Amino acid sequence: MQDPAPIGLSLPQLAASRCNLCWRGRRSSSFTIKPGLQTLMTLAIKEHEQHERLEKLKTLFGLPVNKAKLTSQRTRLKNQNGFHLCRLGREVYTFVSTSRMSGSLLNMFSKGTKRKFSDGDEEISDESLVGARVASSYSLQRQSLLDMSLIKLQLCHMLVEPNLCRSVLIANTVRQIQEEMTHDGSWHMVAEAFCSAGQSPSERLVATEVLCRSREQDAEPKLFSVISYEGCREEEVVADETLCSVSVSDTVSNVCLAGRIGQCWEKSELSGVERDEEALEDSRLGSGEDEEIDTKDRASTESPKTIGQVFGTFEIKNGSPGPDSALEELFSDVDTSYYDLDTMLTGMQSAPKMGPYDILDSLAPSHSSPSIVSTPNCRSDLNELDHIMEIIVGS
Amino acid sequence: KQIFTSNLTDVSVSARPTADIISTVEFNHSGELLATGDKGGRVVIFQQETENKSQSQWRSEYNVYSTFQSHEPEFDYLKSLEIEEKINKIRWLPQKNAAQFLLSTNDKTIKLWKISERDKRPEGYNLKEEDGRYRDAATITTLRVPVFRPMDLMVEASPRRVFANAHTYHINSISVNSDNETYLSADDLRINLWHLEITDRSFNIVDIKPANMEELTEVITAAEFHPHQCNTFVYSSSKGTIRLCDMRASALCDKHSKLFEEPEDPSNRSFFSEIISSISDVKFSHNGRYMMTRDYLSVKIWDLNMENRPVETYQVHEYLRSKLCSLYENDCIFDKFECCWNGNDSVVMTGSYNNFFRMLDRSQRRDVTLEASRESCKPRQVLKPRRVCAGGKRKKDEISVDSLDFNKKILHTAWHPQENIIAVATTNNLYIFQEKVN
C-alpha cells in the first residue's frame, strides 16, 4: 500500500479548532498524519471528493445528481468495526465509535439535534436523558481532557528538549484527573477486560469532543480531539476501551497512562520499559482477585514510577540501541537522514511498543480475542488495515 | 531626572519591525540603553536620543546602537539534542566606567558582553602605514609621536566571560546581585550563584530536584535578587509559591526563609487551577519592599513582610477564565508573561493577547488596556484604550473574546527606570511608547 502525501495541518489551524491523529515532525510547525490512519482517511477523502466533483460536474451539465449518497457520505462512512469516519470540515476527520455513551455523545456531536443511529440507540425518557447528558458530559469532558493531556505529553519535539515546566504541569493535571476518577469510582476493575477473552471490541471510544463551554451550550463544538492509545500492549489497548466506557481497574489504567506518559521521552530507558512490562504482567495476573483499594495502592506506586520516566530523559541516557519496527513506523514519515545517526547514538528503541498513532493497528485485533501478546503486532495489523480499507472504499 | 506620573493614556509611539521574534527586553540602569534579545541569538541595543529637551514638549527616539550575535545554536552530543540559541534573558550590569556590560543567556550558557564605544583612533605610527601594512624599516627616516584623532563612532561588543556547563536544565532567569560582584542563574530545578570574574565554578544554592525524578511535581519558574539586600533572593515555582531565601542562613538555601502562598479559592477550582497558578515572572519593586508575581490570569503584589496573601491582586484578562480548556488545547495556557514596575513603583505593566498590554495604576486604582499594533498606533498619536467584551452584548468599540488573536501575544515588556517610556515587544515588532507631556 502506498502512502499518499501527508495531509498537513498548520499549527494555528490545529490549535484553533480541531485536533486529529497527528504527529508533529521535528521542529516543524506542521502536523502530519500517521501513515495508517492517513491512508485510510485519504482514501475516504478521495472517494468522497471524487464523488463530490462528479456530482458537481453533473450539476453543471444538468444531469441528475445522486444527492442521497452524497449526504450519507457526508455524515458518516462506516466500517465494519463500528467506526464512523465523520468529515467535520475540510481536511479534518475524526473517528467516532459507537459506544455505550453513543446517545449523549452523538447528541453533542450533532449540534443539539438528535440524530438516528442505526447501531442501537436506546429509547430513553427525556428526563433521564437530560440527567444522563449532564453527568456523562462532565465525564466526557474529564475524559477528553485526560486524553488531550496524554497527547500533549507525547507531542514533543524530538530534537529540542521539551519544556520541563510544561510537562510537569501536564503530568500533574493527568494525576489530578486520575485521582478524581479514582475517587469517583469511575475506574472499575479491569479484570473483566482481562479475563473475558472474547469481549466485544466495538466498545472503543476513539474520539470525543473537548468541551470548553458550558454543558448547556448547543452551538457547534469547536474542538475535537482524537484519543490515541499507544499502550505497550494489546491488553492495554483493550483496557483503554473500558477506560473510556468507565470501567477499568486502577493498576492497569495507571500503568496504561503512565506507560504513555513515560513513552513521551523514553529515548533510552530500556530498563524502565522492562519494568513497565513486568508491572503489567503482575497486574494482569493478579487483578482478578484484587480489591479496588489494593489496585489503587499499586497504581499509586506504579504510576509515579513510570510517570517518572517522562523526566528520565533529562538524566543520563543509558539505553542500548535496538531497532523496533513500531518505532520505525512511527517515524517513517519523517526525514530520517539527519535522524539515523541520532537514533543510533542515543539508542532510541523499544519504548513505544506501539506508536501512539497505530490506532488502526490496534483496531485490527478487536475482532480476534485479545490474547496477551507482548510483541508488536504491526504486520498482522497491516493486513487488517487492508481489510478495513477495502470496506471503506467499498462503501 | 524627573518622574512623570500623569495620565496613563496619553502616549505616543514608535514601532520598529524586527528580524526575528523578540524573546527579551531590558532597559539598562539609566534607561539610556534598551537591549532586546531574539530567537536567533542576536542582541540589538537601542540608544536613547533626546531632542528638544529644553522645551516643554520633548520626545526621545531609540535608535539602533549595536547589534551582535550573542549565542549560536549548539548541539549536545551526549543527549543528541539541539540547544536553542534563543536569548532567554538579558540583564545589564550597573555602569562602572565608560563601557557597558550585560549578561545574556540562552538555555544553557551565560555570557558577559562588554559594549564599548570607540570614537578615536591612533594615527601616525612609525612602523605601520595608515592601512596597517608594515613599512619597510629602511624607508623610515624620521620619528613621530602617534596621536589620537576622532573617527566615526564605532560600537564594539566583545564577549568577556562565558559561563557554561553549569545547568542541566533550561535556564529561565538571571539576576545581578546588588553587590555587583555576583549573580544568580536559575534553571527548572536549580539555582547557581556565580562570581562575575570566575567562569569555571559556580555555587549551587538551591536544588529542588527530587532524588527520584518520578516524584517531580514542581519546577522553578523565575528567580531574582533583592535590589538592595545582597543576601536575599526569591524564586517562584510552577505551583504558585514564592520562596524568599537568605544566603546567610546556610550555603544551600533549600530551606526557605519565607514562603509566599495564597490559599486557593475553592469556588474557582478546576482542572486548570494549578496550571494557571504557575508563576511566570517575579519582580521586586525598585524600593525593595514589594514584589510582583504574574500568573496566567492575574498580577499580584506581595508585601515582603506578609506571606499568607498578596496585598493587591489585579486581573489581567479574567475573560479568559471560561476559555481555559481551549487555551490548554492550543498550549496558550503555558505562555509565560512577564511584568514590570515603573520607576516609582506606582504602576505595573504586563502583556496579554491580541497585542494588548495592561497598565495597572496602584496608587489611583485604575487600569487600562492598550493595543500595540500598526493599525491602532500612529506615531505621536495618543493610544486609545481598548475593551474586551466577555460575553453578552458587545458594545461599540469593544472586541469580543472570541475575536481575540491568541497568536499575537505580548510576553515581554519593559519600563524605563526613570521616565515614562515603555518598550513592548509583539511577535514581529518592538514598540516604544512614550508619554506625551503637555
XYZ file of N, CA and C in Angstrom, chain A residues 233-324:
276
model
N 0.846 -2.672 25.047
C 0.308 -3.982 24.704
C -1.083 -3.865 24.169
N -1.468 -4.976 23.608
C -2.863 -5.080 23.194
C -3.776 -4.980 24.374
N -3.408 -5.672 25.425
C -4.334 -5.704 26.551
C -4.471 -4.326 27.157
N -3.459 -3.536 26.987
C -3.613 -2.173 27.454
C -4.611 -1.440 26.599
N -4.527 -1.726 25.314
C -5.482 -1.073 24.433
C -6.884 -1.529 24.780
N -6.989 -2.794 25.052
C -8.294 -3.311 25.444
C -8.754 -2.603 26.698
N -7.839 -2.438 27.600
C -8.204 -1.759 28.836
C -8.668 -0.354 28.539
N -8.058 0.245 27.524
C -8.428 1.607 27.195
C -9.883 1.743 26.891
N -10.400 0.788 26.171
C -11.788 0.944 25.768
C -12.669 0.957 26.989
N -12.365 0.073 27.905
C -13.157 0.050 29.123
C -12.876 1.293 29.941
N -11.690 1.791 29.773
C -11.347 3.060 30.386
C -12.355 4.109 29.944
N -12.522 4.121 28.642
C -13.433 5.111 28.097
C -14.826 4.890 28.562
N -15.205 3.674 28.552
C -16.564 3.416 28.992
C -16.603 3.229 30.486
N -15.585 3.758 31.127
C -15.646 3.943 32.573
C -15.648 2.640 33.333
N -14.766 1.773 32.976
C -14.696 0.543 33.776
C -13.319 -0.078 33.658
N -12.414 0.453 34.387
C -11.039 -0.055 34.316
C -10.468 -0.096 35.710
N -9.616 -1.049 35.944
C -9.024 -1.090 37.278
C -7.896 -0.094 37.354
N -7.536 0.195 38.598
C -6.547 1.239 38.788
C -5.215 0.869 38.214
N -4.786 -0.316 38.548
C -3.413 -0.676 38.226
C -3.149 -0.541 36.753
N -3.962 -1.261 36.028
C -3.673 -1.280 34.595
C -3.883 0.089 33.991
N -4.932 0.728 34.432
C -5.181 2.045 33.848
C -4.022 2.950 34.129
N -3.555 2.904 35.359
C -2.458 3.795 35.677
C -1.215 3.419 34.911
N -1.036 2.129 34.780
C 0.144 1.738 34.016
C -0.034 2.165 32.579
N -1.243 2.024 32.088
C -1.504 2.472 30.723
C -1.114 3.916 30.588
N -1.699 4.717 31.456
C -1.478 6.146 31.354
C -0.020 6.450 31.578
N 0.500 5.830 32.612
C 1.888 6.120 32.926
C 2.771 5.645 31.809
N 2.375 4.500 31.267
C 3.169 3.997 30.163
C 3.217 5.003 29.035
N 2.087 5.589 28.794
C 2.054 6.552 27.711
C 2.839 7.785 28.049
N 2.677 8.228 29.290
C 3.420 9.402 29.695
C 4.909 9.098 29.597
N 5.221 7.878 30.061
C 6.624 7.520 30.067
C 7.191 7.462 28.673
N 6.341 7.093 27.740
C 6.870 6.950 26.398
C 7.212 8.270 25.769
N 6.739 9.293 26.389
C 6.954 10.597 25.788
C 8.413 10.853 25.495
N 9.235 10.697 26.518
C 10.650 10.925 26.272
C 11.453 9.690 26.551
N 10.843 8.583 26.274
C 11.517 7.327 26.537
C 12.541 7.086 25.465
N 13.607 7.773 25.532
C 14.562 7.589 24.459
C 15.433 6.385 24.696
N 15.759 6.183 25.927
C 16.681 5.087 26.139
C 16.430 4.346 27.433
N 15.309 4.531 27.995
C 15.083 3.906 29.298
C 14.600 2.495 29.099
N 15.480 1.684 28.620
C 15.119 0.296 28.341
C 14.677 -0.369 29.627
N 15.429 -0.134 30.679
C 15.086 -0.766 31.944
C 13.714 -0.337 32.413
N 13.423 0.906 32.152
C 12.106 1.406 32.545
C 11.000 0.687 31.832
N 11.243 0.448 30.564
C 10.202 -0.223 29.781
C 10.024 -1.637 30.266
N 11.143 -2.246 30.604
C 11.034 -3.612 31.096
C 10.235 -3.647 32.381
N 10.507 -2.661 33.226
C 9.741 -2.578 34.469
C 8.271 -2.465 34.168
N 8.024 -1.683 33.164
C 6.641 -1.464 32.743
C 6.002 -2.778 32.368
N 6.754 -3.561 31.593
C 6.217 -4.836 31.153
C 5.946 -5.735 32.337
N 6.934 -5.762 33.240
C 6.761 -6.638 34.401
C 5.538 -6.235 35.198
N 5.428 -4.935 35.380
C 4.293 -4.447 36.161
C 3.003 -4.888 35.530
N 3.000 -4.824 34.237
C 1.792 -5.196 33.520
C 1.503 -6.671 33.692
N 2.573 -7.467 33.638
C 2.393 -8.911 33.831
C 1.756 -9.165 35.194
N 2.347 -8.514 36.186
C 1.832 -8.720 37.542
C 0.370 -8.344 37.621
N 0.106 -7.170 37.095
C -1.262 -6.684 37.238
C -2.216 -7.587 36.508
N -1.761 -8.070 35.388
C -2.627 -8.940 34.604
C -3.005 -10.176 35.388
N -1.996 -10.737 36.028
C -2.250 -11.985 36.727
C -3.075 -11.747 37.974
N -2.767 -10.686 38.647
C -3.362 -10.520 39.956
C -4.632 -9.707 39.994
N -4.926 -9.052 38.935
C -6.018 -8.090 39.031
C -7.349 -8.737 39.268
N -7.460 -9.967 38.884
C -8.752 -10.612 39.042
C -9.220 -10.656 40.474
N -8.250 -10.860 41.367
C -8.675 -11.056 42.759
C -8.582 -9.784 43.581
N -7.969 -8.758 43.045
C -7.656 -7.616 43.895
C -8.871 -6.791 44.267
N -8.770 -6.244 45.429
C -9.746 -5.239 45.830
C -9.395 -3.954 45.108
N -10.321 -3.119 45.060
C -10.066 -1.845 44.382
C -8.996 -1.050 45.110
N -9.004 -1.181 46.440
C -8.055 -0.405 47.232
C -6.641 -0.873 46.922
N -6.518 -2.211 46.845
C -5.179 -2.736 46.593
C -4.659 -2.239 45.264
N -5.512 -2.357 44.288
C -5.033 -1.939 42.975
C -4.724 -0.459 42.969
N -5.501 0.233 43.766
C -5.261 1.673 43.833
C -3.874 1.931 44.408
N -3.567 1.182 45.460
C -2.245 1.359 46.052
C -1.165 1.064 45.052
N -1.358 -0.054 44.391
C -0.355 -0.435 43.426
C -0.261 0.612 42.340
N -1.405 1.115 42.029
C -1.421 2.150 40.985
C -0.591 3.331 41.404
N -0.792 3.712 42.669
C -0.091 4.930 43.067
C 1.401 4.726 43.087
N 1.822 3.474 43.292
C 3.265 3.283 43.245
C 3.724 3.126 41.818
N 2.912 2.442 41.052
C 3.359 2.190 39.696
C 3.286 3.442 38.848
N 2.219 4.137 39.039
C 2.033 5.330 38.211
C 3.206 6.283 38.330
N 3.624 6.613 39.543
C 4.759 7.536 39.608
C 6.000 6.933 38.986
N 6.115 5.626 39.117
C 7.347 5.021 38.643
C 7.510 5.242 37.153
N 6.430 5.009 36.442
C 6.573 5.165 35.009
C 6.353 6.596 34.565
N 5.586 7.343 35.337
C 5.475 8.759 35.015
C 6.845 9.389 35.131
N 7.603 8.839 36.045
C 8.923 9.409 36.248
C 9.806 9.264 35.042
N 9.495 8.252 34.229
C 10.340 8.090 33.055
C 10.171 9.245 32.088
N 9.097 9.945 32.274
C 8.919 11.156 31.486
C 10.119 12.044 31.640
N 10.516 12.218 32.892
C 11.591 13.146 33.172
C 12.935 12.464 33.130
N 12.871 11.147 32.898
C 14.114 10.413 32.927
C 15.050 10.772 31.818
N 14.469 11.236 30.720
C 15.334 11.577 29.605
C 16.312 12.666 29.965
N 15.917 13.481 30.880
C 16.781 14.584 31.232
C 18.000 14.120 31.983
N 17.928 12.895 32.411
C 19.093 12.315 33.057
C 19.969 11.676 32.000
N 21.000 11.021 32.488
C 21.917 10.396 31.550
C 21.214 9.266 30.829
N 21.472 9.186 29.584
C 20.868 8.120 28.809
C 21.671 6.857 28.997
N 20.970 5.760 29.032
C 21.702 4.515 29.249
C 21.190 3.383 28.390
N 20.456 3.700 27.395
C 19.878 2.605 26.618
C 20.865 2.003 25.656
N 20.496 0.863 25.197
C 21.295 0.248 24.139
C 20.484 0.264 22.872
N 21.136 0.470 21.788
C 20.369 0.599 20.542
C 19.712 -0.719 20.170
N 18.579 -0.602 19.576
C 17.878 -1.811 19.134
C 16.749 -1.395 18.227
N 16.703 -1.912 17.107
C 15.664 -1.471 16.167
C 14.305 -1.979 16.610
N 13.326 -1.263 16.244
C 11.980 -1.668 16.581
C 11.066 -1.268 15.450
